[in-house]
CSV table of C-alpha atoms and ligand atoms in Angstrom, one decimal:
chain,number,residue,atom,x,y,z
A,1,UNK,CA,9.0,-226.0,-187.1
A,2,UNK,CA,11.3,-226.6,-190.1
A,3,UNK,CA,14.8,-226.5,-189.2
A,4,UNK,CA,15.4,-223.9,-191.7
A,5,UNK,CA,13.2,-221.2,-189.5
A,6,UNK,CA,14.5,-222.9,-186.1
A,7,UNK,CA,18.3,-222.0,-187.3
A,8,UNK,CA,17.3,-218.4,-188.3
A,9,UNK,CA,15.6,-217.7,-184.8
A,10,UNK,CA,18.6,-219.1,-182.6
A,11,UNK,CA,20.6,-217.3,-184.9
A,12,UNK,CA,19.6,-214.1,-183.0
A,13,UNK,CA,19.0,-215.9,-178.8
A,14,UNK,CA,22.4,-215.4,-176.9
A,15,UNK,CA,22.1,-217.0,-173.9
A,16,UNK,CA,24.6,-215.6,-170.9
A,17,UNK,CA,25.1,-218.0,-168.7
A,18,UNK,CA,27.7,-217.2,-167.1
A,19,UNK,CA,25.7,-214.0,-165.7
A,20,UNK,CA,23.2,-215.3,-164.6
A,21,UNK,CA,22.5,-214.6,-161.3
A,22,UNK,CA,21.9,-217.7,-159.1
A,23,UNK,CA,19.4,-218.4,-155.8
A,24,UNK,CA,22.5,-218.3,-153.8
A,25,UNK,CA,22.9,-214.6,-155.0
A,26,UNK,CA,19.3,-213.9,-154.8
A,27,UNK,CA,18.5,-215.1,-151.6
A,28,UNK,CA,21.6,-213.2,-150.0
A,29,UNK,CA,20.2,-210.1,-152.1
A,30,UNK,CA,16.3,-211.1,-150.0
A,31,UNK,CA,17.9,-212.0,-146.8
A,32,UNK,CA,16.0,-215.0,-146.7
A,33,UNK,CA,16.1,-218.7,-147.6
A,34,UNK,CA,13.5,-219.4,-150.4
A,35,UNK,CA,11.3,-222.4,-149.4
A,36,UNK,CA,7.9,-224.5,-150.8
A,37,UNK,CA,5.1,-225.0,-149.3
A,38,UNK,CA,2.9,-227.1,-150.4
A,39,UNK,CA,-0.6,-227.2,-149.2
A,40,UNK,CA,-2.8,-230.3,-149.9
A,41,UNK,CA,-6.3,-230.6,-148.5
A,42,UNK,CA,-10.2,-231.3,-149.3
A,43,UNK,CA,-11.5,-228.2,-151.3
A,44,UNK,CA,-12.6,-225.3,-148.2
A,45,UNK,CA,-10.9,-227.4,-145.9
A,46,UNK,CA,-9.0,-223.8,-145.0
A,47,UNK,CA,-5.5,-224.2,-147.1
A,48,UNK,CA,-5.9,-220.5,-148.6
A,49,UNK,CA,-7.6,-218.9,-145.6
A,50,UNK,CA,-4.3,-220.5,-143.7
A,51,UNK,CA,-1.8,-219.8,-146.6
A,52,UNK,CA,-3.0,-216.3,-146.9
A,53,UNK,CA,-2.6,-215.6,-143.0
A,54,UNK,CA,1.0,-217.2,-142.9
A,55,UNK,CA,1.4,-215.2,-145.5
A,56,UNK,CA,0.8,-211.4,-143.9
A,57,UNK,CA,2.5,-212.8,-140.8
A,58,UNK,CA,6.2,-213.5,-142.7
A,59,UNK,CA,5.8,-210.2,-144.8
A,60,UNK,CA,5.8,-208.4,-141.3
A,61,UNK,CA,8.9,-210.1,-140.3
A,62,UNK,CA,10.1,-208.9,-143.5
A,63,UNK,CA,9.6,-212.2,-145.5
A,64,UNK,CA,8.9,-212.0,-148.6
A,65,UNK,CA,6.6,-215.0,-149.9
A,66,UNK,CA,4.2,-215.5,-152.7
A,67,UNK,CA,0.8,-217.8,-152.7
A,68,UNK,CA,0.1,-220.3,-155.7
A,69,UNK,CA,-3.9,-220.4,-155.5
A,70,UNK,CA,-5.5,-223.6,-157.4
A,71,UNK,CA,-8.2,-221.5,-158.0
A,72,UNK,CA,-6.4,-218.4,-159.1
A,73,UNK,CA,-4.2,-220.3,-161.9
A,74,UNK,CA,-6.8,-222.0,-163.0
A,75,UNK,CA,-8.1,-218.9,-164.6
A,76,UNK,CA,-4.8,-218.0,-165.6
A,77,UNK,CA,-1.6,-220.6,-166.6
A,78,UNK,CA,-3.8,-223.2,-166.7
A,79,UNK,CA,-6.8,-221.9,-168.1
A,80,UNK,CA,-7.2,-224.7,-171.0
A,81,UNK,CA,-7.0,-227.3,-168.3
A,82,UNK,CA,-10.2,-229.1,-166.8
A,83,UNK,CA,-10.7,-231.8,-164.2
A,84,UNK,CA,-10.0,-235.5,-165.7
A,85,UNK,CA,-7.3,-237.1,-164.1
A,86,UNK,CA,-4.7,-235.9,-167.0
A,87,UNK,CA,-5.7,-231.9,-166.6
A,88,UNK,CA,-5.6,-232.3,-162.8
A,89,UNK,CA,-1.9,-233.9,-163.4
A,90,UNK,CA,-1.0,-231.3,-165.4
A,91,UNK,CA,-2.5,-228.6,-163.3
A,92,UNK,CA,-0.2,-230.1,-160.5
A,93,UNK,CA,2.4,-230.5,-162.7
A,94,UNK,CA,2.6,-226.2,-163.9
A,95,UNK,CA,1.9,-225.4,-160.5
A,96,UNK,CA,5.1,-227.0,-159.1
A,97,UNK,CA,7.1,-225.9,-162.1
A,98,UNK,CA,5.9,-222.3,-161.0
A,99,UNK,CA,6.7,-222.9,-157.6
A,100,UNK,CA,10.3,-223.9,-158.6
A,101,UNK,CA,10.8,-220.5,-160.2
A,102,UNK,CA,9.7,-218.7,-157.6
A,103,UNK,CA,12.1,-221.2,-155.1
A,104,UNK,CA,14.7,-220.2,-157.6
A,105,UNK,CA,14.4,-216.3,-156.6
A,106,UNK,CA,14.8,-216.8,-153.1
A,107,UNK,CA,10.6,-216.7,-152.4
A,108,UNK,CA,8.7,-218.5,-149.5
A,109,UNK,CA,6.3,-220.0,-151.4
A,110,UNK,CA,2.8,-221.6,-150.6
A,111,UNK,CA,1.1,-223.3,-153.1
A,112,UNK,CA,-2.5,-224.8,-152.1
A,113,UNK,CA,-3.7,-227.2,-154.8
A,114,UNK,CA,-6.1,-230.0,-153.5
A,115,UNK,CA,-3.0,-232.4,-155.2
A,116,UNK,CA,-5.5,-235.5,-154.1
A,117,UNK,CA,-3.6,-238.7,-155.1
A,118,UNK,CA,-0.3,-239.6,-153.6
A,119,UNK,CA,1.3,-239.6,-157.2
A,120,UNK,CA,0.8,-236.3,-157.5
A,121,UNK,CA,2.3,-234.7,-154.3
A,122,UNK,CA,5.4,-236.7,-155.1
A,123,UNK,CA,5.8,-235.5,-158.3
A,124,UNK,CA,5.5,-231.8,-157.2
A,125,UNK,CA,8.0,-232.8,-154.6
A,126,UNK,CA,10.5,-234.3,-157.3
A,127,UNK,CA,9.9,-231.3,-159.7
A,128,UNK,CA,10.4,-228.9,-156.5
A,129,UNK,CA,13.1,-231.3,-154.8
A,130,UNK,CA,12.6,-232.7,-151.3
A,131,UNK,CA,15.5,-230.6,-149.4
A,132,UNK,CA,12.9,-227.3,-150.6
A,133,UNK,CA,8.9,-228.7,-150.1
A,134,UNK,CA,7.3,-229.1,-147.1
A,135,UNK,CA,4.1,-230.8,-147.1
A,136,UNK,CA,1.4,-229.4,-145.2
A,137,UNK,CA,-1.8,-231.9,-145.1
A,138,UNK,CA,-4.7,-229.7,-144.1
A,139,UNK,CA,-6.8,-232.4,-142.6
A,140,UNK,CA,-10.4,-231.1,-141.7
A,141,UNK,CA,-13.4,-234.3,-142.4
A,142,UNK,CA,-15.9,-234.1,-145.7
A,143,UNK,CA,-18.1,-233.1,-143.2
A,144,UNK,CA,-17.2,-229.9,-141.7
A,145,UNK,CA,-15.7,-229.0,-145.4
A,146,UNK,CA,-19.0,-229.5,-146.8
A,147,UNK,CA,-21.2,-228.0,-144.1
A,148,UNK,CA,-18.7,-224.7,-144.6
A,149,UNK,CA,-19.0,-225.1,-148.6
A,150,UNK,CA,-17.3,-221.5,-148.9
A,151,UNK,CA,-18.0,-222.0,-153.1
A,152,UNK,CA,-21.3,-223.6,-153.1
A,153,UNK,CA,-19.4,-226.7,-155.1
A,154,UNK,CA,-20.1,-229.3,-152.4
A,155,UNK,CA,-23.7,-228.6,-153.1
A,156,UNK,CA,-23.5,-228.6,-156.8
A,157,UNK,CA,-21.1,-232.0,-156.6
A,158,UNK,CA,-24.5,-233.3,-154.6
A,159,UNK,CA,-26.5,-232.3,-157.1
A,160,UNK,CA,-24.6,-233.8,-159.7
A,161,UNK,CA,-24.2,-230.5,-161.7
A,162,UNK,CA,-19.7,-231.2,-161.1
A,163,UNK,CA,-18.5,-234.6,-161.3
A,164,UNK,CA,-15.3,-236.0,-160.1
A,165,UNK,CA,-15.0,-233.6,-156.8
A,166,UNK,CA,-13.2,-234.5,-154.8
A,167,UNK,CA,-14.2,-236.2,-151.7
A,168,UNK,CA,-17.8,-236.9,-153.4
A,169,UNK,CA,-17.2,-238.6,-156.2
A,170,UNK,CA,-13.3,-238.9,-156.8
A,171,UNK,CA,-10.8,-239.7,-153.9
A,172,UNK,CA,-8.7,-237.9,-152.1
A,173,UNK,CA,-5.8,-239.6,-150.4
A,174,UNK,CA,-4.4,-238.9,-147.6
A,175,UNK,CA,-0.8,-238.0,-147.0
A,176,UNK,CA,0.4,-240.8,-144.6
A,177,UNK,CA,4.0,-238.7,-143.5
A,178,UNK,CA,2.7,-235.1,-144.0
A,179,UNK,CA,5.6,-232.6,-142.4
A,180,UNK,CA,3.1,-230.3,-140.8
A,181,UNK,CA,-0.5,-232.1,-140.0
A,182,UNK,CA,-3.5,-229.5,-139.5
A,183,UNK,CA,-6.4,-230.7,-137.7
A,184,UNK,CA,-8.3,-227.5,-138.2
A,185,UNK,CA,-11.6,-228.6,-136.5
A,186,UNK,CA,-9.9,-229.2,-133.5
A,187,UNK,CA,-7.8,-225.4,-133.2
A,188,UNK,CA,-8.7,-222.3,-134.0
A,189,UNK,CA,-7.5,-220.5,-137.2
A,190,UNK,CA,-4.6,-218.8,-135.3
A,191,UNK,CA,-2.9,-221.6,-133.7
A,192,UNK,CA,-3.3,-223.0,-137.6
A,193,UNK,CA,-1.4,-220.2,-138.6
A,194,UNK,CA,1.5,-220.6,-136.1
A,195,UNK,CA,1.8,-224.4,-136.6
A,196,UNK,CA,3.2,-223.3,-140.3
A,197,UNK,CA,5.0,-220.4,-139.0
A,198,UNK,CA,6.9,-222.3,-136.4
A,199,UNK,CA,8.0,-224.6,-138.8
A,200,UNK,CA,8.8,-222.1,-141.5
A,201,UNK,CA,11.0,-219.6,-139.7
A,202,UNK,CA,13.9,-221.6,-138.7
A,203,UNK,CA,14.0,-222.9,-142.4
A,204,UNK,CA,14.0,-219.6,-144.2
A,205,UNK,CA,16.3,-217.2,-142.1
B,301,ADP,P1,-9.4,-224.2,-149.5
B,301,ADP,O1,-8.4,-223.2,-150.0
B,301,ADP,O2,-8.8,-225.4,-148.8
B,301,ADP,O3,-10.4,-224.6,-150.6
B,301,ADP,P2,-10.6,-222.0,-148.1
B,301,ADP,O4,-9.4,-221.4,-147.3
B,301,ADP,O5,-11.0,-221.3,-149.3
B,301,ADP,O6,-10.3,-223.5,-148.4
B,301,ADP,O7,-11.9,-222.1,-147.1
B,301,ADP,C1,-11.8,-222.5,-145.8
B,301,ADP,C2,-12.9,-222.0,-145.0
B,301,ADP,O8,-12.9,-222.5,-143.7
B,301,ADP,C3,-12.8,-220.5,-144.8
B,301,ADP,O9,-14.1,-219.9,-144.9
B,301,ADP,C4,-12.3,-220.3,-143.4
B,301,ADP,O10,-12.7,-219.1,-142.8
B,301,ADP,C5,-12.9,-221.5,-142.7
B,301,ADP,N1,-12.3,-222.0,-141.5
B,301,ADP,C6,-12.9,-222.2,-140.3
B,301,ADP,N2,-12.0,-222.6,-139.3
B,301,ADP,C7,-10.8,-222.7,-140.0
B,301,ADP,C8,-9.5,-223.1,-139.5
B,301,ADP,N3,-9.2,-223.5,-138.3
B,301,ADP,N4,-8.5,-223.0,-140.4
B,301,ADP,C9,-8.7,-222.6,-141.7
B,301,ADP,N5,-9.9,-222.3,-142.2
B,301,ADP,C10,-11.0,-222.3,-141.3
């Protein structure tokens, strides 16, 4: 933009700082402490079915929260983004940004991305900052995923109609130090659930 038309634009923006209200002030206002969680796992391996039931149980205790879907911002924010390893770093990348907002307000927020390489969970933890994100690994094998294929995609990956999905033909990476670690093959979806809420409620009230 020439710097002509960049001068006549700010000429009109007056930021307030000084009244803007902070998370301090917001969380006070929300009774609550906001929080990021950040939910990594094979695609169906149950990080939205879990994020969404954490989610109803901390609205009844009067928590309010908000879930970050992969799937869901991909048709929105990140609708121009596709799945080479740049787009899936930027995908990552907006997703944590949002999440920081959100973190900003005072929200319990659960974003489930697949976020399958190392470098990426750590830059969404740098972007969010590590005193705020809790990683939550939802471990469950290819396998089961695949045999569950909730979106027909592990099928479709098989067939070679998608490339580079993940756990077929691009890696996913395991979190070696995850904060909460989710074996969901071995326990029902319930005590799922409450792993996540037991570590969430001391953290947010
Ligand atoms: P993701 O968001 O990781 O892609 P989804 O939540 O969309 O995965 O799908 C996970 C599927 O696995 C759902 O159909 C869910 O009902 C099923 N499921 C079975 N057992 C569990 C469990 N213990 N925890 C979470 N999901 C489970």
């Amino acid at each position: 933009m020439e710097k002509q038309e960049t001068d006549r634009r700010m000429k009109h923006i007056h930021p307030v700082f000084d009244q803007i209200m902070g998370r301090e002030e917001k969380e006070r206002l929300l009774n609550q402490r906001g929080l990021v969680l950040w939910f990594t796992g094979l695609s169906g391996s149950g990080k939205t079915t879990i994020a969404r039931h954490v989610e109803r149980e901390l609205a009844a205790e009067g928590l309010l929260t908000q879930v970050l879907d992969g799937d869901n911002i991909r048709t929105g924010i990140n609708s121009n983004l596709g799945f080479s390893e740049e787009d899936r770093q930027e995908n990552i990348r907006r997703i944590a940004e949002v999440s920081r907002l959100f973190l900003q307000c005072g929200v319990v927020t659960l974003a489930c991305a697949i976020s399958p390489t190392r470098r990426m969970r750590a830059m969404a933890r740098e972007i969010i900052s590590a005193e705020d994100f809790l990683e939550v690994f939802v471990d469950t094998p290819l396998g089961v995923c695949e045999a569950r294929d909730v979106k027909g995609l592990y099928r479709k990956a098989r067939a070679g109609e998608i490339r580079n999905f993940t756990g077929i033909d691009a890696a996913f990476e395991a979190p070696p130090n995850p904060d909460i670690h989710i074996r969901t093959e071995e326990r029902p979806l319930g005590e799922c659930v409450r792993m996540v809420l037991d570590a969430v409620r001391s953290r947010v009230r």
